[in-house]
Amino acid sequence: MEPSSLTSAQPTKSSSPFPVNPQNQIRPLYLLPLHATLNSPKGFGSPPKKNKKTKKSKSGGDDNEDEEEEEENEAEAGVIPEVVTNRMISRMGFTVGIPLLVGLLFFPFFYYLKVGLKIDVPTWVPFIVTFIFFGTALLGVSYGIVSSSWDPLREGSVLGWNEAQKNWPVFWQSIWGGGSRKK
């Protein structure tokens, strides 16, 4: 093989998926379909339903106001009040944070046993212990939500056991498909 054949300046046709100019530089022409896509995004799921408002006579104005109030009430029916949300978050902080912190503190504890005190701890022991505490922290997310009082006017108990017994069936019903109620 001659060295001149390796450095020949003959233009070769490349099979690039992008438009290429004669100097083999990529052009920004491939951005054109992207621009068209961004102009009319479709998103995931069905488009929101548009409410058609019909004109009614002036004597039917009270009916129109009642319909607007019903629409507002329906929209607010699926919203969790801020007081309840804050209560859930604070309870999740405890039910997730404490087991997670204990699980993380076991890592230096087992390291100290192995390196500092020269105790031969089997490898599976730290795995099992942290698995139990991390799993408890994961369950704490659900328990934090369910054990808080969902009534904005009532605080609930310290551990939330009574609230949890009342809210578990509602929680499972919403997960397993009973949450989409149509009137």
mmCIF file of C-alpha atoms in Angstrom:
data_model
loop_
_atom_site.group_PDB
_atom_site.id
_atom_site.type_symbol
_atom_site.label_atom_id
_atom_site.label_comp_id
_atom_site.label_asym_id
_atom_site.label_seq_id
_atom_site.Cartn_x
_atom_site.Cartn_y
_atom_site.Cartn_z
ATOM 1 C CA MET A 1 0.000 0.000 0.000
ATOM 2 C CA GLU A 2 1.397 3.362 -0.957
ATOM 3 C CA PRO A 3 1.389 6.189 1.576
ATOM 4 C CA SER A 4 -0.060 8.547 -1.016
ATOM 5 C CA SER A 5 -3.169 6.391 -1.388
ATOM 6 C CA LEU A 6 -3.982 6.794 2.307
ATOM 7 C CA THR A 7 -3.938 10.586 2.132
ATOM 8 C CA SER A 8 -5.689 11.039 -1.185
ATOM 9 C CA ALA A 9 -7.916 14.074 -1.360
ATOM 10 C CA GLN A 10 -10.655 12.430 -3.398
ATOM 11 C CA PRO A 11 -14.080 13.276 -2.049
ATOM 12 C CA THR A 12 -15.960 10.236 -0.829
ATOM 13 C CA LYS A 13 -19.693 9.958 -0.514
ATOM 14 C CA SER A 14 -20.715 9.445 3.085
ATOM 15 C CA SER A 15 -23.913 7.810 4.155
ATOM 16 C CA SER A 16 -24.750 10.376 6.814
ATOM 17 C CA PRO A 17 -28.389 10.730 7.821
ATOM 18 C CA PHE A 18 -27.861 14.498 7.890
ATOM 19 C CA PRO A 19 -27.496 16.790 4.862
ATOM 20 C CA VAL A 20 -23.832 17.367 4.128
ATOM 21 C CA ASN A 21 -22.286 20.155 2.082
ATOM 22 C CA PRO A 22 -19.263 19.588 -0.228
ATOM 23 C CA GLN A 23 -16.798 20.433 2.559
ATOM 24 C CA ASN A 24 -18.243 17.562 4.663
ATOM 25 C CA GLN A 25 -19.710 19.865 7.290
ATOM 26 C CA ILE A 26 -23.045 19.136 8.869
ATOM 27 C CA ARG A 27 -25.693 21.699 8.050
ATOM 28 C CA PRO A 28 -28.452 22.752 10.427
ATOM 29 C CA LEU A 29 -31.096 21.548 7.966
ATOM 30 C CA TYR A 30 -31.978 18.639 10.239
ATOM 31 C CA LEU A 31 -33.371 21.138 12.767
ATOM 32 C CA LEU A 32 -36.191 22.123 10.409
ATOM 33 C CA PRO A 33 -38.474 19.137 11.273
ATOM 34 C CA LEU A 34 -37.799 19.804 14.964
ATOM 35 C CA HIS A 35 -39.058 23.357 14.589
ATOM 36 C CA ALA A 36 -42.258 22.096 12.975
ATOM 37 C CA THR A 37 -42.742 19.646 15.834
ATOM 38 C CA LEU A 38 -42.338 22.310 18.484
ATOM 39 C CA ASN A 39 -44.932 24.546 16.848
ATOM 40 C CA SER A 40 -47.761 22.094 17.483
ATOM 41 C CA PRO A 41 -46.860 19.631 20.278
ATOM 42 C CA LYS A 42 -49.377 16.889 20.934
ATOM 43 C CA GLY A 43 -48.135 15.737 24.363
ATOM 44 C CA PHE A 44 -49.058 12.533 26.142
ATOM 45 C CA GLY A 45 -52.728 11.743 26.537
ATOM 46 C CA SER A 46 -55.936 13.216 25.339
ATOM 47 C CA PRO A 47 -56.400 16.954 24.867
ATOM 48 C CA PRO A 48 -58.426 18.777 27.512
ATOM 49 C CA LYS A 49 -62.121 19.041 26.847
ATOM 50 C CA LYS A 50 -63.286 22.472 25.848
ATOM 51 C CA ASN A 51 -66.411 23.766 27.506
ATOM 52 C CA LYS A 52 -68.907 25.255 25.102
ATOM 53 C CA LYS A 53 -70.835 28.081 26.677
ATOM 54 C CA THR A 54 -74.225 28.747 25.270
ATOM 55 C CA LYS A 55 -75.896 32.101 25.451
ATOM 56 C CA LYS A 56 -78.981 32.149 27.604
ATOM 57 C CA SER A 57 -81.636 34.716 28.045
ATOM 58 C CA LYS A 58 -81.242 37.399 30.683
ATOM 59 C CA SER A 59 -83.848 35.763 32.883
ATOM 60 C CA GLY A 60 -81.689 32.603 33.034
ATOM 61 C CA GLY A 61 -78.672 34.454 34.478
ATOM 62 C CA ASP A 62 -79.019 32.749 37.864
ATOM 63 C CA ASP A 63 -78.763 29.337 36.216
ATOM 64 C CA ASN A 64 -75.550 30.427 34.508
ATOM 65 C CA GLU A 65 -74.017 31.477 37.854
ATOM 66 C CA ASP A 66 -75.049 28.181 39.453
ATOM 67 C CA GLU A 67 -73.390 26.248 36.628
ATOM 68 C CA GLU A 68 -70.171 28.232 37.074
ATOM 69 C CA GLU A 69 -70.183 27.527 40.819
ATOM 70 C CA GLU A 70 -70.730 23.815 40.154
ATOM 71 C CA GLU A 71 -67.817 23.787 37.692
ATOM 72 C CA GLU A 72 -65.569 25.459 40.289
ATOM 73 C CA ASN A 73 -66.659 22.971 42.954
ATOM 74 C CA GLU A 74 -65.960 20.052 40.621
ATOM 75 C CA ALA A 75 -62.503 21.432 39.847
ATOM 76 C CA GLU A 76 -61.736 21.888 43.544
ATOM 77 C CA ALA A 77 -63.087 18.435 44.454
ATOM 78 C CA GLY A 78 -59.890 16.691 43.332
ATOM 79 C CA VAL A 79 -57.537 19.154 45.043
ATOM 80 C CA ILE A 80 -56.026 18.281 48.412
ATOM 81 C CA PRO A 81 -56.109 21.280 50.786
ATOM 82 C CA GLU A 82 -52.744 22.796 51.662
ATOM 83 C CA VAL A 83 -53.204 22.097 55.391
ATOM 84 C CA VAL A 84 -53.661 18.392 54.690
ATOM 85 C CA THR A 85 -50.707 18.338 52.278
ATOM 86 C CA ASN A 86 -48.420 19.943 54.859
ATOM 87 C CA ARG A 87 -49.637 17.456 57.462
ATOM 88 C CA MET A 88 -48.835 14.549 55.096
ATOM 89 C CA ILE A 89 -45.377 15.898 54.285
ATOM 90 C CA SER A 90 -44.442 16.424 57.930
ATOM 91 C CA ARG A 91 -45.639 12.940 58.841
ATOM 92 C CA MET A 92 -43.730 11.450 55.878
ATOM 93 C CA GLY A 93 -40.628 13.265 57.122
ATOM 94 C CA PHE A 94 -40.762 11.229 60.302
ATOM 95 C CA THR A 95 -41.918 7.912 58.872
ATOM 96 C CA VAL A 96 -39.324 8.011 56.095
ATOM 97 C CA GLY A 97 -36.532 10.005 57.718
ATOM 98 C CA ILE A 98 -36.060 8.017 60.918
ATOM 99 C CA PRO A 99 -35.737 4.532 59.329
ATOM 100 C CA LEU A 100 -33.594 5.960 56.530
ATOM 101 C CA LEU A 101 -31.254 7.670 59.002
ATOM 102 C CA VAL A 102 -30.950 4.514 61.114
ATOM 103 C CA GLY A 103 -30.259 2.452 57.983
ATOM 104 C CA LEU A 104 -27.532 4.873 56.905
ATOM 105 C CA LEU A 105 -25.975 4.898 60.384
ATOM 106 C CA PHE A 106 -25.519 1.140 60.236
ATOM 107 C CA PHE A 107 -22.882 1.507 57.476
ATOM 108 C CA PRO A 108 -20.300 3.245 59.702
ATOM 109 C CA PHE A 109 -21.308 0.982 62.597
ATOM 110 C CA PHE A 110 -20.472 -2.178 60.638
ATOM 111 C CA TYR A 111 -17.309 -0.527 59.332
ATOM 112 C CA TYR A 112 -16.250 0.226 62.928
ATOM 113 C CA LEU A 113 -16.959 -3.383 63.939
ATOM 114 C CA LYS A 114 -14.896 -4.745 61.073
ATOM 115 C CA VAL A 115 -11.957 -2.308 61.009
ATOM 116 C CA GLY A 116 -11.833 -0.850 64.518
ATOM 117 C CA LEU A 117 -12.748 -3.839 66.677
ATOM 118 C CA LYS A 118 -11.572 -6.484 64.166
ATOM 119 C CA ILE A 119 -14.835 -8.413 64.429
ATOM 120 C CA ASP A 120 -15.511 -10.464 61.324
ATOM 121 C CA VAL A 121 -19.084 -9.523 60.393
ATOM 122 C CA PRO A 122 -20.483 -11.569 57.505
ATOM 123 C CA THR A 123 -21.181 -9.485 54.421
ATOM 124 C CA TRP A 124 -24.847 -10.424 54.307
ATOM 125 C CA VAL A 125 -25.584 -8.927 57.755
ATOM 126 C CA PRO A 126 -25.182 -5.249 56.708
ATOM 127 C CA PHE A 127 -27.153 -5.976 53.537
ATOM 128 C CA ILE A 128 -30.074 -7.498 55.441
ATOM 129 C CA VAL A 129 -30.103 -4.780 58.123
ATOM 130 C CA THR A 130 -30.025 -1.895 55.644
ATOM 131 C CA PHE A 131 -32.579 -3.658 53.422
ATOM 132 C CA ILE A 132 -34.976 -3.859 56.375
ATOM 133 C CA PHE A 133 -34.539 -0.215 57.322
ATOM 134 C CA PHE A 134 -34.688 1.096 53.743
ATOM 135 C CA GLY A 135 -37.801 -1.016 53.133
ATOM 136 C CA THR A 136 -39.344 0.433 56.279
ATOM 137 C CA ALA A 137 -38.554 3.921 54.986
ATOM 138 C CA LEU A 138 -40.239 3.059 51.694
ATOM 139 C CA LEU A 139 -43.348 1.881 53.515
ATOM 140 C CA GLY A 140 -43.176 5.091 55.546
ATOM 141 C CA VAL A 141 -44.132 7.069 52.442
ATOM 142 C CA SER A 142 -47.490 5.310 52.213
ATOM 143 C CA TYR A 143 -48.014 5.311 55.960
ATOM 144 C CA GLY A 144 -47.235 9.027 56.145
ATOM 145 C CA ILE A 145 -49.955 9.740 53.599
ATOM 146 C CA VAL A 146 -52.550 7.393 55.035
ATOM 147 C CA SER A 147 -51.961 8.079 58.741
ATOM 148 C CA SER A 148 -52.495 11.825 58.490
ATOM 149 C CA SER A 149 -55.972 13.220 58.917
ATOM 150 C CA TRP A 150 -57.523 14.066 55.557
ATOM 151 C CA ASP A 151 -60.002 16.406 57.215
ATOM 152 C CA PRO A 152 -58.610 19.963 57.084
ATOM 153 C CA LEU A 153 -60.344 20.907 60.340
ATOM 154 C CA ARG A 154 -59.128 17.922 62.412
ATOM 155 C CA GLU A 155 -55.472 17.417 63.377
ATOM 156 C CA GLY A 156 -55.521 13.671 64.117
ATOM 157 C CA SER A 157 -53.584 11.565 66.609
ATOM 158 C CA VAL A 158 -49.828 11.402 67.152
ATOM 159 C CA LEU A 159 -49.252 7.984 65.576
ATOM 160 C CA GLY A 160 -52.230 8.236 63.248
ATOM 161 C CA TRP A 161 -53.374 4.644 63.686
ATOM 162 C CA ASN A 162 -57.086 5.543 63.731
ATOM 163 C CA GLU A 163 -56.717 7.688 60.615
ATOM 164 C CA ALA A 164 -54.749 4.941 58.885
ATOM 165 C CA GLN A 165 -57.473 2.375 59.561
ATOM 166 C CA LYS A 166 -60.043 4.776 58.117
ATOM 167 C CA ASN A 167 -57.945 5.887 55.097
ATOM 168 C CA TRP A 168 -56.428 2.547 53.946
ATOM 169 C CA PRO A 169 -59.580 1.353 52.130
ATOM 170 C CA VAL A 170 -59.915 4.703 50.363
ATOM 171 C CA PHE A 171 -56.210 4.601 49.443
ATOM 172 C CA TRP A 172 -56.419 1.072 47.971
ATOM 173 C CA GLN A 173 -59.646 1.867 46.166
ATOM 174 C CA SER A 174 -58.011 4.855 44.471
ATOM 175 C CA ILE A 175 -54.990 2.764 43.448
ATOM 176 C CA TRP A 176 -56.921 -0.196 42.060
ATOM 177 C CA GLY A 177 -59.117 1.817 39.738
ATOM 178 C CA GLY A 178 -61.899 3.070 41.936
ATOM 179 C CA GLY A 179 -60.488 6.593 41.937
ATOM 180 C CA SER A 180 -62.052 7.720 38.671
ATOM 181 C CA ARG A 181 -65.645 8.322 39.634
ATOM 182 C CA LYS A 182 -67.990 9.774 37.064
ATOM 183 C CA LYS A 183 -71.240 11.409 38.042
#
